[in-house]
Amino acid sequence: MTNSRMQQFARDIVAAGLAAPDDLKGCTREEIEVLQQKFDLTLPATYIEWLTIMGRGAGRFLRGSDAFFPALLELREGAEELLGENGGRFSLPQDAFVFLMHQGYQFLYFQTLRNDPDPPVTHYLEGNAPSESWTHLSDYFEQVLLDHIRISEELNKLK
């Protein structure tokens, strides 16, 4: 996702009624640098663009999940805790960046050493083996938006 595509994605979130323009709150360069330094990695371009535009908040988009700064600083630790509680059959790769945790029983991450600007996303659901569920990070974001729109349309039909 280029910057203009991520900006379009942000407009799509607003158009879908999931956020007002003022609800989209980006991270500062310093906050992005804090993330990279804390985890000793370089974040991919697509994710940096996401953080710059809506890394601190995106209205109702991803509500109920920990996916925004400053919670991002603690997600890897939470993911490792969850893995430990589930017998430690799997451990996070050193270059994994956990960018979302949902309700303490599942999380998403991408690996950074691939130097892929739009990396694949791996999903871990409590009790299951991790699986690469999206070919690109941008695919994940777009799928969540489409799911929000579909659910909203279905709910409107019930009214």
mmCIF file of C-alpha atoms in Angstrom:
data_model
loop_
_atom_site.group_PDB
_atom_site.id
_atom_site.type_symbol
_atom_site.label_atom_id
_atom_site.label_comp_id
_atom_site.label_asym_id
_atom_site.label_seq_id
_atom_site.Cartn_x
_atom_site.Cartn_y
_atom_site.Cartn_z
ATOM 1 C CA MET A 1 0.000 0.000 0.000
ATOM 2 C CA THR A 2 1.533 3.282 -1.005
ATOM 3 C CA ASN A 3 0.922 6.344 1.077
ATOM 4 C CA SER A 4 -1.832 7.514 -1.280
ATOM 5 C CA ARG A 5 -3.471 4.070 -1.070
ATOM 6 C CA MET A 6 -3.325 4.146 2.748
ATOM 7 C CA GLN A 7 -4.800 7.638 2.677
ATOM 8 C CA GLN A 8 -7.579 6.259 0.455
ATOM 9 C CA PHE A 9 -8.059 3.459 2.953
ATOM 10 C CA ALA A 10 -8.490 6.057 5.710
ATOM 11 C CA ARG A 11 -11.076 7.860 3.548
ATOM 12 C CA ASP A 12 -12.856 4.509 3.057
ATOM 13 C CA ILE A 13 -13.039 4.026 6.837
ATOM 14 C CA VAL A 14 -14.652 7.465 7.137
ATOM 15 C CA ALA A 15 -17.003 6.798 4.203
ATOM 16 C CA ALA A 16 -18.085 3.528 5.828
ATOM 17 C CA GLY A 17 -19.135 5.496 8.911
ATOM 18 C CA LEU A 18 -16.555 3.853 11.157
ATOM 19 C CA ALA A 19 -14.767 7.103 11.933
ATOM 20 C CA ALA A 20 -15.055 10.833 11.528
ATOM 21 C CA PRO A 21 -11.998 12.481 9.971
ATOM 22 C CA ASP A 22 -11.020 13.817 13.415
ATOM 23 C CA ASP A 23 -11.109 10.251 14.816
ATOM 24 C CA LEU A 24 -8.107 9.271 12.679
ATOM 25 C CA LYS A 25 -5.110 9.960 14.877
ATOM 26 C CA GLY A 26 -1.626 9.233 13.615
ATOM 27 C CA CYS A 27 1.590 8.558 15.478
ATOM 28 C CA THR A 28 4.455 10.993 15.461
ATOM 29 C CA ARG A 29 7.815 10.062 13.946
ATOM 30 C CA GLU A 30 9.152 9.895 17.486
ATOM 31 C CA GLU A 31 6.492 7.376 18.551
ATOM 32 C CA ILE A 32 7.220 5.207 15.512
ATOM 33 C CA GLU A 33 10.911 5.382 16.360
ATOM 34 C CA VAL A 34 10.135 4.320 19.951
ATOM 35 C CA LEU A 35 8.419 1.190 18.594
ATOM 36 C CA GLN A 36 11.325 0.353 16.311
ATOM 37 C CA GLN A 37 13.899 0.914 19.038
ATOM 38 C CA LYS A 38 12.011 -1.020 21.707
ATOM 39 C CA PHE A 39 11.778 -4.113 19.505
ATOM 40 C CA ASP A 40 15.079 -3.519 17.659
ATOM 41 C CA LEU A 41 13.555 -3.776 14.200
ATOM 42 C CA THR A 42 12.588 -1.765 11.156
ATOM 43 C CA LEU A 43 8.875 -1.671 10.529
ATOM 44 C CA PRO A 44 7.652 -2.200 6.954
ATOM 45 C CA ALA A 45 6.543 0.785 4.855
ATOM 46 C CA THR A 46 2.858 -0.179 4.808
ATOM 47 C CA TYR A 47 2.737 -0.347 8.580
ATOM 48 C CA ILE A 48 4.617 2.928 9.006
ATOM 49 C CA GLU A 49 2.014 4.540 6.726
ATOM 50 C CA TRP A 50 -0.772 3.012 8.831
ATOM 51 C CA LEU A 51 0.842 4.347 12.010
ATOM 52 C CA THR A 52 1.348 7.800 10.501
ATOM 53 C CA ILE A 53 -2.316 8.141 9.527
ATOM 54 C CA MET A 54 -4.179 6.220 12.244
ATOM 55 C CA GLY A 55 -1.715 4.555 14.604
ATOM 56 C CA ARG A 56 -3.269 6.192 17.681
ATOM 57 C CA GLY A 57 -6.893 5.676 16.721
ATOM 58 C CA ALA A 58 -9.352 5.061 13.896
ATOM 59 C CA GLY A 59 -12.796 5.578 15.381
ATOM 60 C CA ARG A 60 -14.709 2.308 15.574
ATOM 61 C CA PHE A 61 -12.329 0.548 13.162
ATOM 62 C CA LEU A 62 -10.651 -2.275 15.130
ATOM 63 C CA ARG A 63 -12.619 -1.344 18.262
ATOM 64 C CA GLY A 64 -12.340 -4.124 20.821
ATOM 65 C CA SER A 65 -8.811 -5.005 19.777
ATOM 66 C CA ASP A 66 -5.514 -3.643 21.041
ATOM 67 C CA ALA A 67 -3.996 -2.267 17.860
ATOM 68 C CA PHE A 68 -3.021 1.317 18.569
ATOM 69 C CA PHE A 69 -0.140 3.199 20.169
ATOM 70 C CA PRO A 70 0.759 3.107 23.060
ATOM 71 C CA ALA A 71 -0.790 -0.368 23.604
ATOM 72 C CA LEU A 72 1.481 -1.614 20.781
ATOM 73 C CA LEU A 73 4.403 -1.347 23.183
ATOM 74 C CA GLU A 74 2.987 -4.215 25.287
ATOM 75 C CA LEU A 75 1.500 -6.548 22.667
ATOM 76 C CA ARG A 76 4.519 -8.785 22.134
ATOM 77 C CA GLU A 77 4.712 -9.419 25.863
ATOM 78 C CA GLY A 78 0.998 -10.269 25.921
ATOM 79 C CA ALA A 79 1.400 -12.604 22.955
ATOM 80 C CA GLU A 80 4.332 -14.390 24.604
ATOM 81 C CA GLU A 81 2.272 -14.752 27.774
ATOM 82 C CA LEU A 82 -0.594 -16.302 25.808
ATOM 83 C CA LEU A 83 1.801 -18.700 24.077
ATOM 84 C CA GLY A 84 3.267 -19.701 27.448
ATOM 85 C CA GLU A 85 -0.188 -20.352 28.895
ATOM 86 C CA ASN A 86 -0.849 -22.649 25.940
ATOM 87 C CA GLY A 87 2.119 -24.904 26.571
ATOM 88 C CA GLY A 88 4.817 -23.033 24.707
ATOM 89 C CA ARG A 89 4.636 -25.289 21.632
ATOM 90 C CA PHE A 90 5.390 -22.244 19.506
ATOM 91 C CA SER A 91 7.476 -19.155 20.123
ATOM 92 C CA LEU A 92 7.430 -15.878 18.269
ATOM 93 C CA PRO A 93 10.235 -15.366 15.759
ATOM 94 C CA GLN A 94 12.773 -12.786 16.943
ATOM 95 C CA ASP A 95 11.782 -10.403 14.128
ATOM 96 C CA ALA A 96 8.020 -10.721 14.741
ATOM 97 C CA PHE A 97 6.085 -7.546 15.419
ATOM 98 C CA VAL A 98 2.741 -8.149 17.119
ATOM 99 C CA PHE A 99 0.456 -5.417 15.814
ATOM 100 C CA LEU A 100 -2.912 -6.576 17.132
ATOM 101 C CA MET A 101 -4.235 -8.574 20.054
ATOM 102 C CA HIS A 102 -7.911 -9.350 20.411
ATOM 103 C CA GLN A 103 -9.520 -10.070 23.774
ATOM 104 C CA GLY A 104 -6.390 -11.857 25.040
ATOM 105 C CA TYR A 105 -6.964 -15.052 23.065
ATOM 106 C CA GLN A 106 -5.633 -14.235 19.596
ATOM 107 C CA PHE A 107 -3.048 -12.013 18.001
ATOM 108 C CA LEU A 108 -1.603 -11.032 14.632
ATOM 109 C CA TYR A 109 1.987 -10.396 13.678
ATOM 110 C CA PHE A 110 4.285 -9.908 10.717
ATOM 111 C CA GLN A 111 7.981 -10.562 10.389
ATOM 112 C CA THR A 112 10.337 -7.688 9.681
ATOM 113 C CA LEU A 113 13.559 -9.310 8.452
ATOM 114 C CA ARG A 114 11.994 -10.138 5.088
ATOM 115 C CA ASN A 115 12.265 -6.436 4.202
ATOM 116 C CA ASP A 116 8.851 -6.744 2.567
ATOM 117 C CA PRO A 117 7.092 -3.360 2.452
ATOM 118 C CA ASP A 118 3.700 -5.120 2.726
ATOM 119 C CA PRO A 119 4.469 -8.382 4.573
ATOM 120 C CA PRO A 120 2.314 -11.458 5.128
ATOM 121 C CA VAL A 121 0.295 -11.573 8.344
ATOM 122 C CA THR A 122 0.321 -14.549 10.671
ATOM 123 C CA HIS A 123 -2.646 -15.229 12.938
ATOM 124 C CA TYR A 124 -2.460 -17.068 16.247
ATOM 125 C CA LEU A 125 -5.680 -18.260 17.863
ATOM 126 C CA GLU A 126 -5.458 -19.788 21.338
ATOM 127 C CA GLY A 127 -5.014 -23.545 21.132
ATOM 128 C CA ASN A 128 -4.169 -23.608 17.414
ATOM 129 C CA ALA A 129 -0.960 -23.495 15.413
ATOM 130 C CA PRO A 130 -0.142 -20.079 13.942
ATOM 131 C CA SER A 131 -1.100 -19.695 10.296
ATOM 132 C CA GLU A 132 -0.223 -17.199 7.605
ATOM 133 C CA SER A 133 -3.703 -15.867 7.008
ATOM 134 C CA TRP A 134 -3.150 -12.855 4.742
ATOM 135 C CA THR A 135 -0.591 -12.529 1.959
ATOM 136 C CA HIS A 136 -0.146 -8.824 2.736
ATOM 137 C CA LEU A 137 -0.749 -6.530 5.684
ATOM 138 C CA SER A 138 -2.840 -4.300 3.418
ATOM 139 C CA ASP A 139 -5.043 -7.347 2.633
ATOM 140 C CA TYR A 140 -5.731 -7.748 6.340
ATOM 141 C CA PHE A 141 -6.787 -4.120 6.814
ATOM 142 C CA GLU A 142 -8.970 -4.198 3.698
ATOM 143 C CA GLN A 143 -10.632 -7.469 4.743
ATOM 144 C CA VAL A 144 -11.514 -6.075 8.159
ATOM 145 C CA LEU A 145 -13.039 -2.991 6.527
ATOM 146 C CA LEU A 146 -15.063 -5.135 4.102
ATOM 147 C CA ASP A 147 -16.260 -7.256 7.029
ATOM 148 C CA HIS A 148 -17.362 -4.120 8.914
ATOM 149 C CA ILE A 149 -19.259 -2.873 5.857
ATOM 150 C CA ARG A 150 -20.920 -6.265 5.230
ATOM 151 C CA ILE A 151 -22.020 -6.614 8.859
ATOM 152 C CA SER A 152 -23.330 -3.054 8.911
ATOM 153 C CA GLU A 153 -25.356 -3.680 5.720
ATOM 154 C CA GLU A 154 -26.779 -6.899 7.184
ATOM 155 C CA LEU A 155 -27.778 -5.120 10.379
ATOM 156 C CA ASN A 156 -29.443 -2.330 8.366
ATOM 157 C CA LYS A 157 -31.533 -4.928 6.487
ATOM 158 C CA LEU A 158 -32.842 -6.220 9.819
ATOM 159 C CA LYS A 159 -34.174 -2.796 10.795
#
